[in-house]
PDB file of N, CA, C and O in Angstrom:
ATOM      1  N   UNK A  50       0.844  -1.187   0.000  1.00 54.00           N
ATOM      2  CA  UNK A  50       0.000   0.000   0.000  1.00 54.00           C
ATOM      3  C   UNK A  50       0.888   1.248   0.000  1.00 54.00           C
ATOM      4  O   UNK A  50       1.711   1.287   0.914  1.00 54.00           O
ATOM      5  N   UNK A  51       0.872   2.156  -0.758  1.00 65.00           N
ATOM      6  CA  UNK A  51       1.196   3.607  -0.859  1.00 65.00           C
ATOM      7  C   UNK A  51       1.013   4.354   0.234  1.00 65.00           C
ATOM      8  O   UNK A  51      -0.144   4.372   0.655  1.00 65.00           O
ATOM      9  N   UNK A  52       1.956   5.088   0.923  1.00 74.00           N
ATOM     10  CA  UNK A  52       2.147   5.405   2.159  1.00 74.00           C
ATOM     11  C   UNK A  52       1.116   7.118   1.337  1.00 74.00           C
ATOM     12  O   UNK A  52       1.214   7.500   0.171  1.00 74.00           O
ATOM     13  N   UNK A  53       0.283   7.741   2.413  1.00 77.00           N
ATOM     14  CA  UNK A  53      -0.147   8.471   2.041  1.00 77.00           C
ATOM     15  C   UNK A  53       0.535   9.744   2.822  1.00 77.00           C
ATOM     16  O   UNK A  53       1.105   9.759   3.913  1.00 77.00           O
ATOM     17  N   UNK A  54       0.246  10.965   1.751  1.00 87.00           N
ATOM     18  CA  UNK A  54       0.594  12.615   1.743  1.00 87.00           C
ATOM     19  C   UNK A  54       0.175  12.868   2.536  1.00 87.00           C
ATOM     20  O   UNK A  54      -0.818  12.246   2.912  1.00 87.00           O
ATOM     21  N   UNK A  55       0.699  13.973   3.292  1.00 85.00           N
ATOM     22  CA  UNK A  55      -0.095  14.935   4.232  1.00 85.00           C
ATOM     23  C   UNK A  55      -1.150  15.608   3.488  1.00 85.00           C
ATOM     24  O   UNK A  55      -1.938  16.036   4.332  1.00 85.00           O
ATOM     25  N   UNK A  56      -1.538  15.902   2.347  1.00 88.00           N
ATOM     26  CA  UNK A  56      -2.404  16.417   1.781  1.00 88.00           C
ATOM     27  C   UNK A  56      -3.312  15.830   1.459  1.00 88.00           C
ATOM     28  O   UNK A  56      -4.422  16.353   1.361  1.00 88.00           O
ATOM     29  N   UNK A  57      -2.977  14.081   1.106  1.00 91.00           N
ATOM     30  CA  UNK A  57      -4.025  13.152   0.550  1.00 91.00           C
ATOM     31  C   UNK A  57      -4.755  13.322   2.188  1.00 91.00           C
ATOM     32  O   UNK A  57      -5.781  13.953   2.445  1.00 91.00           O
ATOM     33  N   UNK A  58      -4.205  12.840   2.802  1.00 91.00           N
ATOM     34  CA  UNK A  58      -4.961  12.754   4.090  1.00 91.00           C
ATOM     35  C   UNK A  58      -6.119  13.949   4.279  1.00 91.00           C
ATOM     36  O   UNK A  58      -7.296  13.695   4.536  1.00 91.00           O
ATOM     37  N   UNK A  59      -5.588  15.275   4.109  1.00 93.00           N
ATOM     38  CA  UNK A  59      -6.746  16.268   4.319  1.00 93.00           C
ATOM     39  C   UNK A  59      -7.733  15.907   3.171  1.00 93.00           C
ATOM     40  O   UNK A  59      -8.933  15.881   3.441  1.00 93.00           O
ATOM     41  N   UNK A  60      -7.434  15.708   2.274  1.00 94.00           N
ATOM     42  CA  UNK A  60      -8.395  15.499   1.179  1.00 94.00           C
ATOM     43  C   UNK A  60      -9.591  14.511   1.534  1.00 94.00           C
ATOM     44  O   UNK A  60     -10.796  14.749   1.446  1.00 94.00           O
ATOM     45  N   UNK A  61      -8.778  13.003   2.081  1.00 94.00           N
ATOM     46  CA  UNK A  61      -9.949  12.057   2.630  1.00 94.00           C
ATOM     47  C   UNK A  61     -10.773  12.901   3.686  1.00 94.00           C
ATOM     48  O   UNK A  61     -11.940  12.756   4.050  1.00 94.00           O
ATOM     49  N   UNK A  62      -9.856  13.790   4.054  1.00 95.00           N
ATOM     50  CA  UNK A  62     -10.669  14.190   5.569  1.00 95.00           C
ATOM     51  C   UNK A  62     -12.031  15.130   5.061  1.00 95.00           C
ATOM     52  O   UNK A  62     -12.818  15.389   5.972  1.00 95.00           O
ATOM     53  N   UNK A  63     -12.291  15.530   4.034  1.00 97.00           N
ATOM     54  CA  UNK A  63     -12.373  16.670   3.554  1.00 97.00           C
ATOM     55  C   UNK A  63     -14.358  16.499   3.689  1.00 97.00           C
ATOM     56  O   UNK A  63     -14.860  15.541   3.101  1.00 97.00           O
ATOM     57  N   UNK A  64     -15.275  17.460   4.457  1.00 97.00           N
ATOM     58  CA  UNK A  64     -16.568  16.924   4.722  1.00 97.00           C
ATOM     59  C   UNK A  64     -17.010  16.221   5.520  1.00 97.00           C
ATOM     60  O   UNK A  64     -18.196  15.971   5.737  1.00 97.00           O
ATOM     61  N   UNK A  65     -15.471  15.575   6.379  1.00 97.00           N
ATOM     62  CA  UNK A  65     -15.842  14.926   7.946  1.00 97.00           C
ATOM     63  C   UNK A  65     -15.193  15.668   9.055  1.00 97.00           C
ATOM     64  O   UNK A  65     -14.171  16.333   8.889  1.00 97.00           O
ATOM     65  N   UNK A  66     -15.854  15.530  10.272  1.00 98.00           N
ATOM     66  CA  UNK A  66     -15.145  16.122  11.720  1.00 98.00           C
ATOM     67  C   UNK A  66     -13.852  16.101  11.942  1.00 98.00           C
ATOM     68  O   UNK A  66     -13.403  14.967  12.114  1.00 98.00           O
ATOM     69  N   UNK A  67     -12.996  17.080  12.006  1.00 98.00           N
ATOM     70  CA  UNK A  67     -11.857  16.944  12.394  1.00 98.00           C
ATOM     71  C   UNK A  67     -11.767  17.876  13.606  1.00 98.00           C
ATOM     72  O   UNK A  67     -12.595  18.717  13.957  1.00 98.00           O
ATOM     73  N   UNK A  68     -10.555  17.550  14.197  1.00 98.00           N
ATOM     74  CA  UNK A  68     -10.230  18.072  15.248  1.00 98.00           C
ATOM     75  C   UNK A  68      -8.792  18.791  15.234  1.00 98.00           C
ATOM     76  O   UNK A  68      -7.757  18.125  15.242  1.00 98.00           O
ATOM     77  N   UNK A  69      -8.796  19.857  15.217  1.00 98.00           N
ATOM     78  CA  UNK A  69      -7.409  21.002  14.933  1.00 98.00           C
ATOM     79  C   UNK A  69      -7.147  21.947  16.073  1.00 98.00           C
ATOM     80  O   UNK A  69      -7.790  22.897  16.519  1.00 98.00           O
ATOM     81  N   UNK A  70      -5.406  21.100  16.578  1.00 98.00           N
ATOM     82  CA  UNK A  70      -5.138  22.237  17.487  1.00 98.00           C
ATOM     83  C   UNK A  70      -3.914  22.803  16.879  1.00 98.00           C
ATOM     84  O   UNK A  70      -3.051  22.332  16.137  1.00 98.00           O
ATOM     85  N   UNK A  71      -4.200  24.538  17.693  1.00 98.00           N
ATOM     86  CA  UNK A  71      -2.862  25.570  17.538  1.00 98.00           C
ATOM     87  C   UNK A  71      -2.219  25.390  18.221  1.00 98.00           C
ATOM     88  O   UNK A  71      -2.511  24.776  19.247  1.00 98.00           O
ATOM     89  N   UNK A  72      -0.824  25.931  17.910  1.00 98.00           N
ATOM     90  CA  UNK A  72       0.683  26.508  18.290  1.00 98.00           C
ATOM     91  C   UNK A  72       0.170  27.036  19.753  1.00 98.00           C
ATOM     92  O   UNK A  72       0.975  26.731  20.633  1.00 98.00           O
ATOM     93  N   UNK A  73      -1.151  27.866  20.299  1.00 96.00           N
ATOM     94  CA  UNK A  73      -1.101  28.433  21.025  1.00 96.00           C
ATOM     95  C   UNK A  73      -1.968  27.518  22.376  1.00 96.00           C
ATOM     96  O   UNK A  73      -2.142  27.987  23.501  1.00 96.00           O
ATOM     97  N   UNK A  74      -2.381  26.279  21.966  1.00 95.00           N
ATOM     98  CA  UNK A  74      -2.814  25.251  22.612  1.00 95.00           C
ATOM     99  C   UNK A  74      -4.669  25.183  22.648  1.00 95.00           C
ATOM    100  O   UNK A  74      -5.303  24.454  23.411  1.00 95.00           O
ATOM    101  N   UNK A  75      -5.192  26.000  21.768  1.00 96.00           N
ATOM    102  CA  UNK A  75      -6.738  26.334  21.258  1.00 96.00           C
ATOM    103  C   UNK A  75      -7.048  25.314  20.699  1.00 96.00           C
ATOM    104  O   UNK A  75      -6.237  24.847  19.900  1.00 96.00           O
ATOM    105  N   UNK A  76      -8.419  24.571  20.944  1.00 97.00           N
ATOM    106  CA  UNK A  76      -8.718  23.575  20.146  1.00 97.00           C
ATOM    107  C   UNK A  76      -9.845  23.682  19.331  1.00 97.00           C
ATOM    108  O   UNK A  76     -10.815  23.993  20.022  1.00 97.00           O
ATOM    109  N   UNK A  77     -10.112  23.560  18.203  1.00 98.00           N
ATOM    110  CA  UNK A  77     -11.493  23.307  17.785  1.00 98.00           C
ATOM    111  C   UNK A  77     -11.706  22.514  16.634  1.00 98.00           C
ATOM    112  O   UNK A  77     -10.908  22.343  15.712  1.00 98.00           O
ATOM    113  N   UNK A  78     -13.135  21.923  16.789  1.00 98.00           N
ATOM    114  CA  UNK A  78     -13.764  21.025  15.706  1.00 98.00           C
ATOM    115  C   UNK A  78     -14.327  21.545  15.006  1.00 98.00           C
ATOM    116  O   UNK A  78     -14.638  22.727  15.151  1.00 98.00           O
ATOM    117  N   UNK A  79     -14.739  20.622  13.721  1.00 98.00           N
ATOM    118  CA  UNK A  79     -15.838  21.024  13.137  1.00 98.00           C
ATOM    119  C   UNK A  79     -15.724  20.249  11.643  1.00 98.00           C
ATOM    120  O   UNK A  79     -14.993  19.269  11.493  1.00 98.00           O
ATOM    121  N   UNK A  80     -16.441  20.746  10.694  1.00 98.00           N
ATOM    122  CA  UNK A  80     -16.119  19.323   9.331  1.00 98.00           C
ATOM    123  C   UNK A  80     -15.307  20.408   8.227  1.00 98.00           C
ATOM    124  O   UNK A  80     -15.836  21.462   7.873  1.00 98.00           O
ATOM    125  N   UNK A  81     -14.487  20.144   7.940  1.00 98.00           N
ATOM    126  CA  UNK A  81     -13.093  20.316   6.753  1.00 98.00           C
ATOM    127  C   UNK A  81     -13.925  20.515   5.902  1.00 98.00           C
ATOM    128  O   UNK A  81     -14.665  19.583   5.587  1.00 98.00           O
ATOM    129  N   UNK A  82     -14.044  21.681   5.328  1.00 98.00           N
ATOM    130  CA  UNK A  82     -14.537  21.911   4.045  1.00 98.00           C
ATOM    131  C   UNK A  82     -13.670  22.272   2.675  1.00 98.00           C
ATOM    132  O   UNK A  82     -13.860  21.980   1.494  1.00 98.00           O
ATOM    133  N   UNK A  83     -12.820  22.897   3.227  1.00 97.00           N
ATOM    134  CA  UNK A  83     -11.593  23.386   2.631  1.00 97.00           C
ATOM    135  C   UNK A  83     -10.206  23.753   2.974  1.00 97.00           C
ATOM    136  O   UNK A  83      -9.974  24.497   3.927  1.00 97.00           O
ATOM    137  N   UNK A  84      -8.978  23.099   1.991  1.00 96.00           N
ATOM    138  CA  UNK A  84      -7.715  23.511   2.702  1.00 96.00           C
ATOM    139  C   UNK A  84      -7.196  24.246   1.411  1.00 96.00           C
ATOM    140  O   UNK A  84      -7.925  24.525   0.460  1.00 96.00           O
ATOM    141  N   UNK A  85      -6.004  24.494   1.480  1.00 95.00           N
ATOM    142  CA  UNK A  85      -4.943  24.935   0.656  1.00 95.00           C
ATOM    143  C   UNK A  85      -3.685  24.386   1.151  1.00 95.00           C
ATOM    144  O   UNK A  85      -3.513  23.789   2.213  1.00 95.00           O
ATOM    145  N   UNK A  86      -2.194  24.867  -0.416  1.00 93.00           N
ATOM    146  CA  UNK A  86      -1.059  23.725   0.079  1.00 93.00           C
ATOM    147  C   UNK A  86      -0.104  24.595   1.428  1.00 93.00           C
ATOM    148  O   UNK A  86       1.083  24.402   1.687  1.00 93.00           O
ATOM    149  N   UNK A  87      -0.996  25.512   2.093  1.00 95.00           N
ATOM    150  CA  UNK A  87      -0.379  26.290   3.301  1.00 95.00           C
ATOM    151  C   UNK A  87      -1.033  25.941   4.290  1.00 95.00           C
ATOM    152  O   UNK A  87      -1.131  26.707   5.248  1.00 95.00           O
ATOM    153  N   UNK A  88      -1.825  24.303   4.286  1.00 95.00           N
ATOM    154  CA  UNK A  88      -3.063  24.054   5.126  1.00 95.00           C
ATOM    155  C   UNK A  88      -3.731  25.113   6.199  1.00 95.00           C
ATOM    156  O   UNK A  88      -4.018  24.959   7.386  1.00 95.00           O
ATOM    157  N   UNK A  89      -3.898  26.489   5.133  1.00 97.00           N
ATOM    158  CA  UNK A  89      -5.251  26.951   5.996  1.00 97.00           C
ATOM    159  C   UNK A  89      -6.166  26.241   5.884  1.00 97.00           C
ATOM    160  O   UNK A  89      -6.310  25.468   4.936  1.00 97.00           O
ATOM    161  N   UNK A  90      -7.008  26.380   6.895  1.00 97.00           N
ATOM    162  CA  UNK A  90      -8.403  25.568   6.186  1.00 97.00           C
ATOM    163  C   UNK A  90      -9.410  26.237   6.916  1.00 97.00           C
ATOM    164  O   UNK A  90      -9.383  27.082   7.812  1.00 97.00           O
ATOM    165  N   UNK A  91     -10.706  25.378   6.033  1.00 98.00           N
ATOM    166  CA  UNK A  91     -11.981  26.144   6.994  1.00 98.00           C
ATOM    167  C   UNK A  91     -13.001  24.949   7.563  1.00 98.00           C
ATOM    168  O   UNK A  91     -13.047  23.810   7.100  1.00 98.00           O
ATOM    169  N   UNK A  92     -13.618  25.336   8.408  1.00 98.00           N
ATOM    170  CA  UNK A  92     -14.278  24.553   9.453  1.00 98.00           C
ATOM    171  C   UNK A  92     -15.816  25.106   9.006  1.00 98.00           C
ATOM    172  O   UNK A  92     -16.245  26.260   9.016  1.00 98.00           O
ATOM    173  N   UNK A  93     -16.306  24.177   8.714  1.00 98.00           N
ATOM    174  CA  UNK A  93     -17.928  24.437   8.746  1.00 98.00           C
ATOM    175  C   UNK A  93     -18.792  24.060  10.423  1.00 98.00           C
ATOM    176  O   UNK A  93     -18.158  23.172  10.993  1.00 98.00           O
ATOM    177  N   UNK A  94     -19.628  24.380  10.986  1.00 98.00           N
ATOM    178  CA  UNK A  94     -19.880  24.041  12.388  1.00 98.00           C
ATOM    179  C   UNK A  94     -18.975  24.333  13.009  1.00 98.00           C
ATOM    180  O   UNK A  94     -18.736  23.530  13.911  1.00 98.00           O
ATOM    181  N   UNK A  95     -18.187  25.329  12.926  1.00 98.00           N
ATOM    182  CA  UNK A  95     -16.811  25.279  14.120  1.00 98.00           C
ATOM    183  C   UNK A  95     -17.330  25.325  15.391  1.00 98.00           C
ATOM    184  O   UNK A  95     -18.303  26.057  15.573  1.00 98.00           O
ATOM    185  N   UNK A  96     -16.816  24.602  16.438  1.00 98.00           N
ATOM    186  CA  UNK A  96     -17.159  24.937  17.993  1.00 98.00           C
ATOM    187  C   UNK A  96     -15.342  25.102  18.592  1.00 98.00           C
ATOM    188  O   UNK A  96     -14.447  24.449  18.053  1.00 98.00           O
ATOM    189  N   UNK A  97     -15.170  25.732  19.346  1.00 98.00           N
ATOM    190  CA  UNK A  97     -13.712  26.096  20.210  1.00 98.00           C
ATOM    191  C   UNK A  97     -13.828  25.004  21.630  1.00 98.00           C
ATOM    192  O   UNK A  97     -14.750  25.006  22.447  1.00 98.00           O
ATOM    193  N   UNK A  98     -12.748  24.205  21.635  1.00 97.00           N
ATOM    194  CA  UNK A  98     -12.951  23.769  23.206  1.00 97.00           C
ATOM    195  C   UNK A  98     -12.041  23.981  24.147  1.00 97.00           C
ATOM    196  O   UNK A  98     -10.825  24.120  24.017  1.00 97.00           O
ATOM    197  N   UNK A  99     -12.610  23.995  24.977  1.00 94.00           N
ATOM    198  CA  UNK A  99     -11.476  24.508  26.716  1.00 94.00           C
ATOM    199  C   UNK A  99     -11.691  23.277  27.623  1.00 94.00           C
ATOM    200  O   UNK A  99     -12.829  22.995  27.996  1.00 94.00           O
ATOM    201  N   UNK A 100     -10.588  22.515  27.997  1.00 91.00           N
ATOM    202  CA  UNK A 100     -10.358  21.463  28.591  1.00 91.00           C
ATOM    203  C   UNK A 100     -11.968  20.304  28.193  1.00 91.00           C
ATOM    204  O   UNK A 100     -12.672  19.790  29.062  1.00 91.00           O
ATOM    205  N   UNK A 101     -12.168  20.168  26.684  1.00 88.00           N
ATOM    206  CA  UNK A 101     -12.465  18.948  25.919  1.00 88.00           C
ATOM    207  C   UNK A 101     -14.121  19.314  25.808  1.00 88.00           C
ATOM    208  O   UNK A 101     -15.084  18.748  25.291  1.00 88.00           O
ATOM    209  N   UNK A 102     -13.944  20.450  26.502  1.00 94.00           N
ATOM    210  CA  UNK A 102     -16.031  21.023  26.419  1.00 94.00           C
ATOM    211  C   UNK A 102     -15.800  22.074  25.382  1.00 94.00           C
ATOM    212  O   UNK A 102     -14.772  22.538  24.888  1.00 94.00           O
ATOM    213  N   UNK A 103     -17.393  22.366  25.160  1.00 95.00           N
ATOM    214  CA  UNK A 103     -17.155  23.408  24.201  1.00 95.00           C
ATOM    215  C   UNK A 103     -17.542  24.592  24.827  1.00 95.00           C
ATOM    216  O   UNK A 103     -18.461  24.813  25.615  1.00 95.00           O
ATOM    217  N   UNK A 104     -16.465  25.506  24.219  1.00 96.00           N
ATOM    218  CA  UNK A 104     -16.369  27.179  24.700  1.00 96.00           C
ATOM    219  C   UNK A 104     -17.440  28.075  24.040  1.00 96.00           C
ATOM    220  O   UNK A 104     -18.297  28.803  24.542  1.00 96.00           O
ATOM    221  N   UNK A 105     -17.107  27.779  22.689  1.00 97.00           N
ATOM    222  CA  UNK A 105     -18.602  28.539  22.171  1.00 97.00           C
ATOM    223  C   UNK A 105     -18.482  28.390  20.755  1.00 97.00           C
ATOM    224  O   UNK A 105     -17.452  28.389  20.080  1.00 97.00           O
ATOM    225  N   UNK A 106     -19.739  28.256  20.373  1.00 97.00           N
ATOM    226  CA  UNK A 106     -19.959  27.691  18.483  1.00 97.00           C
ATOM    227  C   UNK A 106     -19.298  29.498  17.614  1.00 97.00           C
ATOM    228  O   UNK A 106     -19.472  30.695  17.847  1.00 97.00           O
ATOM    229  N   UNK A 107     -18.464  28.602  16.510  1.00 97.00           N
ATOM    230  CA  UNK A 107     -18.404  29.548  15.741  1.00 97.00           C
ATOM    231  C   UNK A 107     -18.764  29.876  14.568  1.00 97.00           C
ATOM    232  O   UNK A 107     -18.574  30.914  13.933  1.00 97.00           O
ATOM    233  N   UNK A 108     -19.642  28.316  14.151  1.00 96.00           N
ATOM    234  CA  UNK A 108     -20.136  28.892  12.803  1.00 96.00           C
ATOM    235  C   UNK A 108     -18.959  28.468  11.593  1.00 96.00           C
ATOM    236  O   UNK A 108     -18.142  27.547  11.594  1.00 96.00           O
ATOM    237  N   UNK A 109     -19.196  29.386  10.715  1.00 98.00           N
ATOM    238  CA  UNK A 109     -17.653  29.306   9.853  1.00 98.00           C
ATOM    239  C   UNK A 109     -15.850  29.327  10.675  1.00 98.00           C
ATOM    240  O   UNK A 109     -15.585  29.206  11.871  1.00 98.00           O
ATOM    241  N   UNK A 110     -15.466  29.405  10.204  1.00 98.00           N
ATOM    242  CA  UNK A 110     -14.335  29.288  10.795  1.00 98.00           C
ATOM    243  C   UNK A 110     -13.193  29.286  10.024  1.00 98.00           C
ATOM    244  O   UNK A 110     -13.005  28.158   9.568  1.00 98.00           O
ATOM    245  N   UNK A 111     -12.161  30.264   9.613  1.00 98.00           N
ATOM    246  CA  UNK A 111     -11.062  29.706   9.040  1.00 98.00           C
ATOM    247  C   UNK A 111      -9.521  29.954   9.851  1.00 98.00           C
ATOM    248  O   UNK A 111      -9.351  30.970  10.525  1.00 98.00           O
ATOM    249  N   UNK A 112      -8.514  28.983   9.710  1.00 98.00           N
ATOM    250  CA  UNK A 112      -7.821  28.615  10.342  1.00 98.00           C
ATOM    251  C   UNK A 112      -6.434  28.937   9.927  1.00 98.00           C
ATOM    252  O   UNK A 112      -5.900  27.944   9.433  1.00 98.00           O
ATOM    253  N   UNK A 113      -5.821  29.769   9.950  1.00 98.00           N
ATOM    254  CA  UNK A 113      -4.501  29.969   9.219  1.00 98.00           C
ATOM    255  C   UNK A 113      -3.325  28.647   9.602  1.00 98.00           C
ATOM    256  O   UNK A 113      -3.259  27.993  10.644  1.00 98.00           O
ATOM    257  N   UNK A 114      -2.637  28.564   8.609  1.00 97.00           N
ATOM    258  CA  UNK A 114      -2.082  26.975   8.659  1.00 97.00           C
ATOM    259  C   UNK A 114      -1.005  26.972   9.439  1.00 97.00           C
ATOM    260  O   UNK A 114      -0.799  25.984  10.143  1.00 97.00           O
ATOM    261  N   UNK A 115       0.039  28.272   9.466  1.00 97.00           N
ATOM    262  CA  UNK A 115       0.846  28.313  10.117  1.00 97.00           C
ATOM    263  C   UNK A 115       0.888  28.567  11.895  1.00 97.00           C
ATOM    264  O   UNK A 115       1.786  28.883  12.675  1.00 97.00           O
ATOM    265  N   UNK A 116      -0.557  28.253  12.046  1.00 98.00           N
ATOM    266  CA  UNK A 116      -0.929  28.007  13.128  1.00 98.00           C
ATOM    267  C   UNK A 116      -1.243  26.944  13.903  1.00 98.00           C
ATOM    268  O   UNK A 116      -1.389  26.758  15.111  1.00 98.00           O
ATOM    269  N   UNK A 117      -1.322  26.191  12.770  1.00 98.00           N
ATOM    270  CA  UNK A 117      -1.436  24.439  13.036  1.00 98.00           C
ATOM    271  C   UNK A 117      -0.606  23.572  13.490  1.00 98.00           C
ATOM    272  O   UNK A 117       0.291  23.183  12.741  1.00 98.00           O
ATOM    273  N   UNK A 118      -0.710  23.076  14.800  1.00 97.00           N
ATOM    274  CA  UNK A 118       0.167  22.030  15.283  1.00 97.00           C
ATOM    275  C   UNK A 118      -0.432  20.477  14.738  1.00 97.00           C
ATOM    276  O   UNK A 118       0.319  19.506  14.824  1.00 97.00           O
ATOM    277  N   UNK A 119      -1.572  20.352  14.280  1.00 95.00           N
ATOM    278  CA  UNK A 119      -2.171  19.021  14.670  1.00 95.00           C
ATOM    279  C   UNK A 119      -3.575  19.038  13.894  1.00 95.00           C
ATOM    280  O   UNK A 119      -4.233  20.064  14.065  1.00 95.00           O
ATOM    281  N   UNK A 120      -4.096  18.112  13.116  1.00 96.00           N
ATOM    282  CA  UNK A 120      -4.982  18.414  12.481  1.00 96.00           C
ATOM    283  C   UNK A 120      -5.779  16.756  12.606  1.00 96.00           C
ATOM    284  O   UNK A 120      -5.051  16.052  11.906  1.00 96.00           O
ATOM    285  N   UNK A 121      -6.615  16.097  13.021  1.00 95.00           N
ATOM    286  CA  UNK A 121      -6.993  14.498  13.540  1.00 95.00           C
ATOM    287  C   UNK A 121      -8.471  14.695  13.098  1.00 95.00           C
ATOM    288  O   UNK A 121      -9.278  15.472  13.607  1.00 95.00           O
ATOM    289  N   UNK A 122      -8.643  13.984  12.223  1.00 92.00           N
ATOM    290  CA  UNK A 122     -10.072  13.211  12.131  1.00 92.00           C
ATOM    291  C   UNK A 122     -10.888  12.762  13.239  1.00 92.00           C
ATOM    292  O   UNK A 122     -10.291  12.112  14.097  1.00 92.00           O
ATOM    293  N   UNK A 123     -12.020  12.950  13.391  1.00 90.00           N
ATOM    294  CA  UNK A 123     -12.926  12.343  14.578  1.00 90.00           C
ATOM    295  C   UNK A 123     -13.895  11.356  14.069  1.00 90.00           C
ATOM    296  O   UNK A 123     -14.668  10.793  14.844  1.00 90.00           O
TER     297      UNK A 123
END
């Protein structure tokens, strides 16, 4: 099997829940609608969480990439 891209991966991810944390230790979910090859991306349903609850819905959401530590499917 073909070891997969960091990009193929967002791509499968792309319309399901993921879970993305920052550099600054902020977490939030929501479903991958769109990335680019600077993995910004955007979050449709975004919610923010603070110790694994949610802080507060955001709706759209976009995510600058160079902010990204961690990007996990749910």
């Amino acid at each position: 099997m073909e070891a997969m891209r960091p990009l193929d991966m967002l791509n499968a991810a792309r319309d399901k829940r993921v879970l993305v944390e920052l550099k600054n230790g902020r977490q939030y979910v929501g479903q991958l609608k769109a990335f680019d090859i600077h993995v910004n991306v955007v979050l449709a349903e975004a919610e923010e969480l603070e110790n694994g609850e949610v802080k507060r819905k955001l709706g759209s959401a976009f995510l600058r990439g160079d902010t990204i530590i961690l990007i996990s499917p749910q």
